[in-house]
């Protein structure tokens, strides 16, 4: 110890010695000496009770202070008017009061209406492929449910002429002489709009490639008479979806007989198969899993490098593809589903909320895009429940045929072309509904600034107050035609629930594309509480715009 420490210790020793002497005299007997054993003292029960009461009271006060700090001082649901921007301060108190109700509806865990309805519909009717009976029955169910259960909302349909593509039976056999039965049955999904194979199928060798440049370099000499396999690394959906959409058209230019496409999904989804739309070509197109695409390429590489005597074991991959797809042009009249909440002052002016209603014929389309369509419906329902309709009409549109030709969006534009200028804003959700994040906006500078102010002042309490530009993520395929004709637009965006990535960050979309166009797109992908919070956030955004 240092001298300073020694001095402190000595002083402490003197202090405790004096205390001990005082205690000693306090217990002294009649001769002034302390007895060898302490005097017996009667227990002071009142003192014990007082101590316990003080202790419990202190604990209760501490718990109360903690609760006050957690639930009041730092409660994200408390909106602080002292921090409001000029935009929010200039908004009517009645509007702000209603918006506050809508935002707090996001925290009502008893409300699972949107999820329950989506589950009921998909359980009853399954997928909603454009042109299918299941689509029409699902649309009728939404209209009947909204009109019978949602006071203030009016549901109806508008006609859309659509093509009908039917998958039919399909199979892919990979010949493998070293396997017990001489082949491997490869699961596949034909790509939407693909033509069928001849009745007996197509049998040919498979040539794996990784880019359109490589396809061009190989040319007819290597490609003609073979089947092309596009086996790429998934960096992002936008970077690789071209192989699914244009792969057959490009390969046909070089004499390919068919194309196989590695599923457009994050590479970690090894055994997942994802369908999707492709440009109709003169040759058939199908998707296979990343794992099977890799296996075929490994076989091709071994065959290239093996000795002539070893070709029996390492032959070039050869397959037999059979597809019985069928396409009927303008096969039938189907519908867009529309739900209106009439505006109180300017009902002719419209704020549109939307998601597409059609899906692929695998899974049930719960995520893509049942959740987006029901998100819009639930937002309108929450606004109606406040009892204070906004000045402008809230219109929900569940689009038909987004997955292939956007016939629903085009039909809506044609039918409402005379009143497009009355559309004051359009929202779309078609990139998954998870924890709400905010909007990707395509609008003038002033509107974007006002939305940012509302987001940071109000919508932030649901985590959904962020506003970014449409350069980060487009507003949506279906409302694109409205955006192009001057309607301000926004895409409703979520946080990636796997890694917390937000729009604009790497791997933000990965979670969505794990289930996109796949048999795994089921109700389990959607969280009922995230769906409710998202609907409340969208309702607040829509109300602010519709009531100005």
XYZ file of C-alpha atoms in Angstrom:
548
model
C 0.000 0.000 0.000
C 1.071 3.609 -0.476
C 1.576 5.923 2.522
C -1.660 7.659 1.635
C -3.552 4.367 1.735
C -1.945 3.458 5.041
C -3.068 6.750 6.571
C -6.642 6.193 5.366
C -6.711 2.681 6.756
C -5.412 3.888 10.124
C -8.101 6.554 10.301
C -10.799 4.000 9.479
C -9.446 1.714 12.185
C -9.682 4.475 14.818
C -13.236 5.265 13.765
C -14.431 1.666 14.121
C -12.573 1.280 17.447
C -14.492 4.258 18.912
C -17.765 2.793 17.675
C -16.902 -0.516 19.339
C -16.121 1.240 22.658
C -19.431 3.102 22.539
C -21.272 -0.158 22.020
C -19.309 -1.688 24.852
C -20.400 1.021 27.368
C -23.949 0.903 26.148
C -24.057 -2.750 27.171
C -22.163 -2.247 30.488
C -23.409 -3.935 33.600
C -23.903 -2.397 37.112
C -20.126 -2.211 37.744
C -19.443 -0.422 34.463
C -18.074 -3.497 32.734
C -19.648 -5.230 29.766
C -20.865 -8.724 30.595
C -19.076 -11.633 28.961
C -22.327 -12.576 27.127
C -24.658 -9.989 25.584
C -27.773 -9.070 27.459
C -30.973 -10.733 26.243
C -33.245 -8.407 24.317
C -36.898 -8.923 23.536
C -37.626 -8.953 19.769
C -39.203 -5.721 18.556
C -41.954 -7.049 16.260
C -43.210 -3.545 15.507
C -39.744 -2.590 14.345
C -39.606 -5.636 12.046
C -42.999 -4.722 10.573
C -41.869 -1.150 10.036
C -38.705 -2.284 8.330
C -40.656 -4.623 6.033
C -43.169 -1.885 5.267
C -40.401 0.584 4.425
C -38.661 -2.040 2.285
C -41.808 -2.982 0.364
C -42.792 0.662 -0.083
C -39.365 1.432 -1.485
C -39.526 -1.495 -3.874
C -42.977 -0.417 -5.057
C -41.754 3.148 -5.650
C -38.765 1.863 -7.598
C -40.991 -0.405 -9.725
C -43.359 2.469 -10.340
C -40.508 4.713 -11.412
C -39.237 2.073 -13.836
C -42.715 1.592 -15.295
C -43.182 5.345 -15.634
C -39.899 5.683 -17.484
C -40.618 2.709 -19.756
C -44.274 3.423 -20.486
C -44.435 7.210 -20.412
C -41.113 8.986 -20.651
C -39.736 6.669 -23.365
C -42.922 5.180 -24.793
C -42.598 5.378 -28.606
C -46.380 5.624 -28.838
C -46.361 9.092 -27.282
C -46.410 11.777 -29.978
C -44.730 14.980 -28.795
C -46.332 18.093 -30.356
C -43.446 20.243 -29.137
C -41.265 18.621 -31.814
C -43.725 19.010 -34.696
C -42.626 20.465 -38.006
C -44.466 23.337 -39.653
C -46.175 20.770 -41.910
C -47.747 18.954 -38.991
C -48.515 22.132 -37.050
C -50.430 23.349 -40.087
C -52.631 20.235 -40.113
C -56.068 20.465 -38.522
C -56.430 19.120 -34.967
C -59.308 16.875 -36.091
C -57.090 15.260 -38.722
C -54.272 14.746 -36.241
C -56.636 13.284 -33.675
C -57.883 10.710 -36.187
C -54.351 9.894 -37.314
C -53.390 9.339 -33.679
C -56.264 6.832 -33.340
C -55.146 5.017 -36.462
C -51.553 4.780 -35.286
C -52.554 3.464 -31.885
C -54.753 0.859 -33.581
C -51.471 -0.702 -34.668
C -50.776 -1.643 -31.037
C -54.132 -3.382 -30.475
C -53.016 -7.003 -30.314
C -56.618 -8.185 -30.209
C -57.071 -7.128 -33.827
C -56.010 -9.887 -36.226
C -58.807 -9.311 -38.734
C -56.597 -8.889 -41.821
C -54.595 -12.057 -41.150
C -57.680 -14.062 -40.230
C -59.463 -13.017 -43.399
C -56.481 -13.802 -45.609
C -56.115 -17.211 -43.950
C -59.812 -17.954 -44.383
C -59.816 -17.061 -48.059
C -56.636 -18.950 -48.942
C -57.705 -21.971 -46.890
C -61.022 -22.102 -48.746
C -59.926 -21.367 -52.312
C -56.140 -21.803 -52.509
C -54.117 -19.947 -55.134
C -55.538 -17.170 -57.339
C -53.997 -17.785 -60.754
C -55.322 -15.307 -63.314
C -58.171 -16.858 -65.271
C -58.729 -19.650 -62.769
C -62.000 -20.470 -61.077
C -60.201 -20.044 -57.731
C -59.420 -16.416 -58.603
C -63.056 -15.619 -59.375
C -64.369 -17.344 -56.259
C -61.811 -15.548 -54.076
C -62.760 -12.175 -55.587
C -66.447 -12.835 -54.951
C -65.652 -13.779 -51.341
C -63.847 -10.457 -50.727
C -66.725 -8.424 -52.161
C -69.321 -10.309 -50.125
C -67.268 -10.093 -46.908
C -66.540 -6.374 -47.204
C -70.151 -5.482 -48.011
C -71.616 -7.600 -45.222
C -69.097 -6.940 -42.437
C -67.440 -3.545 -42.990
C -69.738 -0.594 -42.329
C -68.876 2.403 -44.462
C -67.113 0.386 -47.168
C -68.606 -0.424 -50.569
C -67.082 -3.306 -52.535
C -67.612 -4.108 -56.208
C -65.755 -5.419 -59.255
C -64.675 -4.039 -62.618
C -64.149 -6.299 -65.653
C -60.756 -7.306 -67.047
C -60.171 -9.491 -70.109
C -57.332 -11.905 -69.345
C -55.316 -14.682 -70.908
C -55.353 -18.072 -69.228
C -52.101 -20.041 -69.001
C -52.462 -23.547 -67.591
C -49.421 -25.505 -66.449
C -50.492 -29.051 -67.219
C -48.315 -32.059 -66.435
C -44.541 -31.625 -66.591
C -41.453 -33.706 -65.872
C -37.680 -33.588 -66.198
C -35.540 -36.741 -66.261
C -31.743 -36.471 -65.949
C -30.009 -39.551 -67.345
C -27.395 -40.932 -64.940
C -25.975 -44.363 -65.914
C -24.374 -44.824 -62.494
C -27.705 -44.541 -60.660
C -29.669 -47.713 -59.897
C -32.491 -46.983 -62.329
C -30.328 -45.025 -64.776
C -31.837 -41.590 -64.214
C -32.675 -38.874 -61.671
C -36.145 -37.329 -61.597
C -35.616 -33.569 -61.284
C -38.488 -31.475 -59.834
C -39.354 -28.455 -61.997
C -41.889 -25.691 -62.541
C -42.708 -24.485 -66.020
C -42.355 -20.723 -66.412
C -45.500 -18.707 -67.032
C -46.416 -18.165 -70.712
C -44.080 -20.964 -71.813
C -45.037 -23.080 -74.787
C -45.406 -26.835 -74.417
C -42.924 -29.439 -75.613
C -43.796 -31.908 -78.373
C -45.934 -34.807 -77.169
C -42.921 -37.073 -76.615
C -40.887 -34.323 -74.973
C -37.425 -33.009 -75.808
C -34.309 -35.101 -75.185
C -30.961 -33.321 -75.444
C -27.681 -32.518 -73.743
C -27.567 -29.592 -71.299
C -25.106 -26.700 -71.697
C -24.699 -24.612 -68.478
C -23.989 -20.913 -68.963
C -23.825 -17.971 -66.588
C -24.582 -14.869 -68.663
C -26.013 -13.651 -71.940
C -22.474 -12.682 -72.968
C -21.387 -16.296 -72.560
C -24.407 -17.415 -74.575
C -23.359 -15.055 -77.361
C -19.748 -16.268 -77.271
C -20.712 -19.931 -77.509
C -23.101 -19.172 -80.372
C -24.937 -21.611 -82.587
C -21.986 -23.978 -82.849
C -22.283 -25.030 -79.205
C -25.890 -24.139 -78.391
C -27.892 -25.389 -81.380
C -29.638 -28.704 -80.717
C -29.030 -28.543 -76.958
C -30.860 -27.316 -73.861
C -29.435 -24.213 -72.176
C -29.173 -24.075 -68.381
C -28.858 -20.596 -66.903
C -26.938 -21.199 -63.667
C -26.105 -17.824 -62.117
C -25.177 -16.506 -58.687
C -28.070 -14.653 -57.035
C -26.719 -11.213 -56.186
C -30.106 -9.491 -56.300
C -33.463 -10.121 -57.919
C -33.139 -7.218 -60.342
C -29.722 -8.448 -61.478
C -30.792 -11.994 -62.407
C -34.536 -11.981 -63.175
C -33.621 -11.279 -66.827
C -32.641 -14.946 -67.229
C -36.143 -16.031 -66.261
C -37.953 -13.379 -68.268
C -35.815 -13.321 -71.445
C -33.748 -16.482 -71.254
C -35.851 -18.530 -73.689
C -36.015 -15.738 -76.278
C -32.234 -15.243 -76.215
C -31.377 -18.958 -76.330
C -33.787 -19.571 -79.201
C -31.750 -17.138 -81.327
C -28.852 -19.618 -81.174
C -30.845 -22.755 -81.925
C -31.454 -24.028 -78.372
C -34.276 -26.563 -78.014
C -35.358 -25.417 -74.520
C -34.080 -23.580 -71.463
C -33.809 -24.492 -67.795
C -33.411 -21.596 -65.373
C -31.943 -21.712 -61.905
C -34.717 -20.482 -59.593
C -34.555 -16.742 -58.959
C -34.104 -16.951 -55.205
C -31.233 -16.385 -52.727
C -28.553 -19.029 -53.212
C -29.132 -20.455 -49.727
C -32.519 -21.808 -50.854
C -30.865 -24.914 -52.275
C -33.887 -27.108 -52.880
C -36.539 -24.472 -53.567
C -38.198 -24.073 -56.973
C -39.680 -20.740 -58.020
C -41.805 -20.104 -61.082
C -42.577 -16.731 -62.647
C -43.392 -15.003 -65.892
C -41.300 -15.398 -69.015
C -41.586 -13.788 -72.411
C -43.308 -16.271 -74.670
C -40.743 -17.767 -77.031
C -40.542 -20.488 -79.653
C -38.974 -22.894 -77.152
C -40.188 -24.064 -73.709
C -38.791 -22.753 -70.419
C -38.806 -24.190 -66.893
C -37.242 -23.458 -63.500
C -35.294 -25.934 -61.369
C -33.780 -25.646 -57.893
C -30.333 -24.118 -57.273
C -29.129 -27.506 -55.993
C -30.163 -29.347 -59.166
C -28.713 -26.591 -61.350
C -25.400 -26.968 -59.524
C -25.481 -30.768 -59.864
C -26.008 -30.577 -63.629
C -23.141 -28.114 -63.999
C -20.816 -30.338 -61.921
C -21.649 -33.265 -64.201
C -20.932 -31.107 -67.248
C -17.556 -29.989 -65.835
C -16.495 -33.594 -65.058
C -17.459 -34.717 -68.541
C -15.357 -31.949 -70.070
C -12.262 -32.912 -68.099
C -12.605 -36.722 -67.949
C -10.707 -39.241 -70.088
C -12.421 -40.844 -73.062
C -12.484 -44.195 -71.252
C -14.327 -42.621 -68.319
C -17.267 -41.180 -70.264
C -19.540 -43.967 -69.047
C -19.149 -42.618 -65.515
C -18.876 -38.941 -66.407
C -21.099 -38.403 -69.421
C -22.322 -34.984 -70.474
C -25.611 -34.270 -68.710
C -28.583 -35.291 -70.838
C -32.241 -34.772 -69.976
C -35.740 -35.445 -71.220
C -38.131 -32.518 -70.716
C -41.911 -32.900 -70.993
C -44.260 -29.924 -70.561
C -47.955 -29.774 -71.386
C -48.640 -26.078 -70.798
C -51.499 -24.358 -72.596
C -52.193 -20.670 -73.271
C -55.563 -19.224 -74.307
C -55.468 -15.598 -75.445
C -58.282 -13.409 -74.067
C -59.801 -16.530 -72.595
C -62.292 -14.913 -70.267
C -63.522 -11.844 -68.466
C -62.306 -11.691 -64.879
C -62.270 -8.776 -62.418
C -60.392 -6.197 -60.428
C -61.772 -5.935 -56.887
C -62.514 -2.394 -55.664
C -63.504 -1.195 -52.180
C -64.453 2.452 -51.609
C -64.748 4.580 -48.489
C -66.565 7.671 -49.778
C -64.961 11.021 -49.024
C -66.868 13.524 -46.865
C -66.103 16.723 -48.828
C -64.602 15.762 -52.204
C -65.744 12.203 -52.947
C -64.731 12.587 -56.594
C -61.070 12.876 -55.530
C -59.320 9.584 -54.828
C -56.447 8.305 -52.714
C -55.781 4.791 -53.967
C -54.392 1.900 -51.876
C -53.520 -1.321 -53.645
C -51.901 -4.710 -53.966
C -52.352 -7.345 -56.650
C -54.874 -10.106 -56.117
C -53.627 -12.736 -58.578
C -50.942 -15.251 -57.661
C -49.107 -18.166 -59.200
C -50.519 -21.677 -59.054
C -48.030 -22.879 -56.427
C -48.480 -22.069 -52.744
C -51.501 -19.881 -51.986
C -50.077 -16.425 -52.687
C -50.351 -15.360 -49.047
C -47.244 -13.171 -49.257
C -47.302 -12.384 -52.990
C -49.498 -10.525 -52.928
C -52.439 -11.505 -50.745
C -50.876 -9.650 -47.824
C -50.440 -6.501 -49.907
C -54.064 -6.556 -51.090
C -55.439 -7.257 -47.607
C -53.124 -4.626 -46.125
C -54.932 -2.041 -48.269
C -58.345 -3.446 -47.329
C -57.524 -3.401 -43.610
C -56.218 0.173 -43.825
C -59.549 1.281 -45.317
C -61.455 -0.682 -42.664
C -59.484 0.983 -39.846
C -60.206 4.423 -41.296
C -63.929 3.596 -41.507
C -63.909 2.477 -37.861
C -62.775 5.931 -36.695
C -66.172 7.287 -37.708
C -64.577 10.280 -39.420
C -64.275 9.748 -43.167
C -61.533 11.834 -44.792
C -62.392 14.639 -47.204
C -61.365 12.531 -50.216
C -62.409 8.997 -51.132
C -60.184 6.130 -50.026
C -60.184 3.504 -52.782
C -58.744 0.004 -52.436
C -57.879 -1.789 -55.682
C -56.921 -5.466 -55.749
C -55.343 -5.806 -59.187
C -55.856 -8.713 -61.554
C -53.062 -10.180 -63.730
C -50.034 -8.388 -62.250
C -47.960 -11.546 -62.572
C -47.886 -11.605 -66.372
C -49.296 -8.706 -68.392
C -50.733 -6.195 -65.865
C -54.087 -6.428 -67.639
C -55.883 -5.306 -64.453
C -53.909 -2.058 -64.196
C -54.385 -1.322 -67.882
C -58.141 -1.989 -67.692
C -58.465 0.314 -64.658
C -56.628 3.108 -66.432
C -58.784 2.750 -69.528
C -62.006 2.756 -67.525
C -60.965 5.755 -65.367
C -58.882 7.681 -67.895
C -61.270 10.632 -67.765
C -60.738 11.014 -64.001
C -57.037 10.213 -63.601
C -56.430 13.835 -62.566
C -58.810 13.240 -59.662
C -56.442 10.578 -58.327
C -54.466 12.570 -55.770
C -52.153 9.764 -54.647
C -51.602 6.039 -55.252
C -50.021 3.460 -52.917
C -49.007 -0.103 -53.726
C -47.594 -2.910 -51.593
C -45.941 -5.764 -53.517
C -42.624 -6.519 -51.866
C -43.874 -8.319 -48.753
C -45.663 -7.116 -45.632
C -43.399 -7.546 -42.628
C -42.442 -4.958 -39.973
C -43.393 -1.598 -41.517
C -40.591 0.755 -42.550
C -42.048 3.503 -44.725
C -42.495 4.657 -48.310
C -40.602 4.905 -51.595
C -42.132 8.032 -53.120
C -42.336 9.353 -56.664
C -43.742 12.874 -56.300
C -42.749 16.532 -56.432
C -40.217 17.949 -53.983
C -42.800 19.711 -51.822
C -44.936 16.604 -51.347
C -41.900 14.463 -50.521
C -40.802 17.045 -47.910
C -44.286 17.106 -46.344
C -44.416 13.313 -46.210
C -40.996 13.221 -44.564
C -42.237 15.666 -41.931
C -45.348 13.594 -41.238
C -43.199 10.486 -41.032
C -40.757 11.905 -38.493
C -43.488 13.628 -36.449
C -46.190 10.946 -36.438
C -45.774 7.669 -38.316
C -42.426 7.021 -36.620
C -44.200 5.526 -33.608
C -44.901 2.405 -35.709
C -41.396 2.450 -37.195
C -42.992 3.294 -40.543
C -42.128 6.971 -40.884
C -39.206 6.628 -43.272
C -39.435 8.169 -46.745
C -37.025 7.398 -49.568
C -37.062 8.010 -53.296
C -38.416 5.687 -55.950
C -34.807 5.158 -57.090
C -34.382 2.783 -54.143
C -37.494 0.743 -54.944
C -40.134 1.456 -57.575
C -43.643 2.259 -56.313
C -45.102 -0.857 -57.981
C -45.913 -2.445 -61.323
C -49.647 -1.856 -61.190
C -49.638 1.820 -60.239
C -46.809 2.567 -62.673
C -49.326 3.586 -65.349
C -50.846 6.104 -62.909
C -47.408 7.439 -61.965
C -46.557 7.881 -65.640
C -49.646 10.079 -66.042
C -48.801 12.434 -63.203
C -50.320 10.780 -60.134
C -47.994 10.994 -57.087
C -47.135 7.426 -56.070
C -45.514 5.440 -53.283
C -44.543 1.863 -52.621
C -45.143 0.641 -49.062
C -41.961 -1.020 -47.753
C -41.000 -3.313 -44.864
C -37.925 -4.315 -42.873
C -36.271 -7.671 -43.651
C -37.301 -9.777 -40.614
C -34.225 -12.015 -40.921
C -31.448 -9.467 -40.638
C -33.107 -6.090 -40.009
C -31.959 -4.761 -43.383
C -33.961 -1.784 -44.651
C -34.631 -0.574 -48.197
C -31.431 0.337 -49.977
C -29.240 -1.968 -47.872
C -27.689 -5.214 -49.173
C -29.897 -8.314 -48.896
C -32.937 -6.261 -47.931
C -35.190 -8.264 -50.273
C -33.735 -11.721 -49.559
C -36.432 -12.809 -47.130
C -39.185 -11.969 -49.596
C -37.527 -13.836 -52.452
C -37.131 -17.013 -50.404
C -40.893 -17.555 -50.749
C -41.634 -15.592 -53.926
C -43.509 -17.663 -56.598
C -42.857 -20.872 -54.663
C -44.920 -23.565 -52.971
C -43.705 -22.169 -49.630
C -45.734 -18.974 -50.078
C -48.223 -19.901 -47.367
C -49.844 -18.133 -44.406
C -46.899 -18.984 -42.170
C -44.776 -16.389 -43.976
C -47.049 -13.592 -42.716
C -47.042 -12.424 -39.080
C -50.494 -11.266 -37.985
C -49.172 -8.480 -35.757
C -46.791 -7.126 -38.389
C -49.691 -7.103 -40.838
C -51.836 -5.118 -38.371
C -49.083 -2.582 -37.640
C -48.450 -2.156 -41.352
C -52.161 -1.596 -42.013
C -52.331 1.031 -39.272
C -49.299 2.812 -40.717
C -50.722 2.756 -44.244
C -54.065 3.982 -42.910
C -52.346 6.931 -41.227
C -50.378 7.836 -44.359
C -53.502 7.598 -46.514
C -55.648 9.606 -44.104
C -53.151 12.463 -43.917
C -53.188 12.776 -47.704
C -56.931 12.220 -48.109
C -57.980 14.728 -45.427
C -55.816 17.692 -46.413
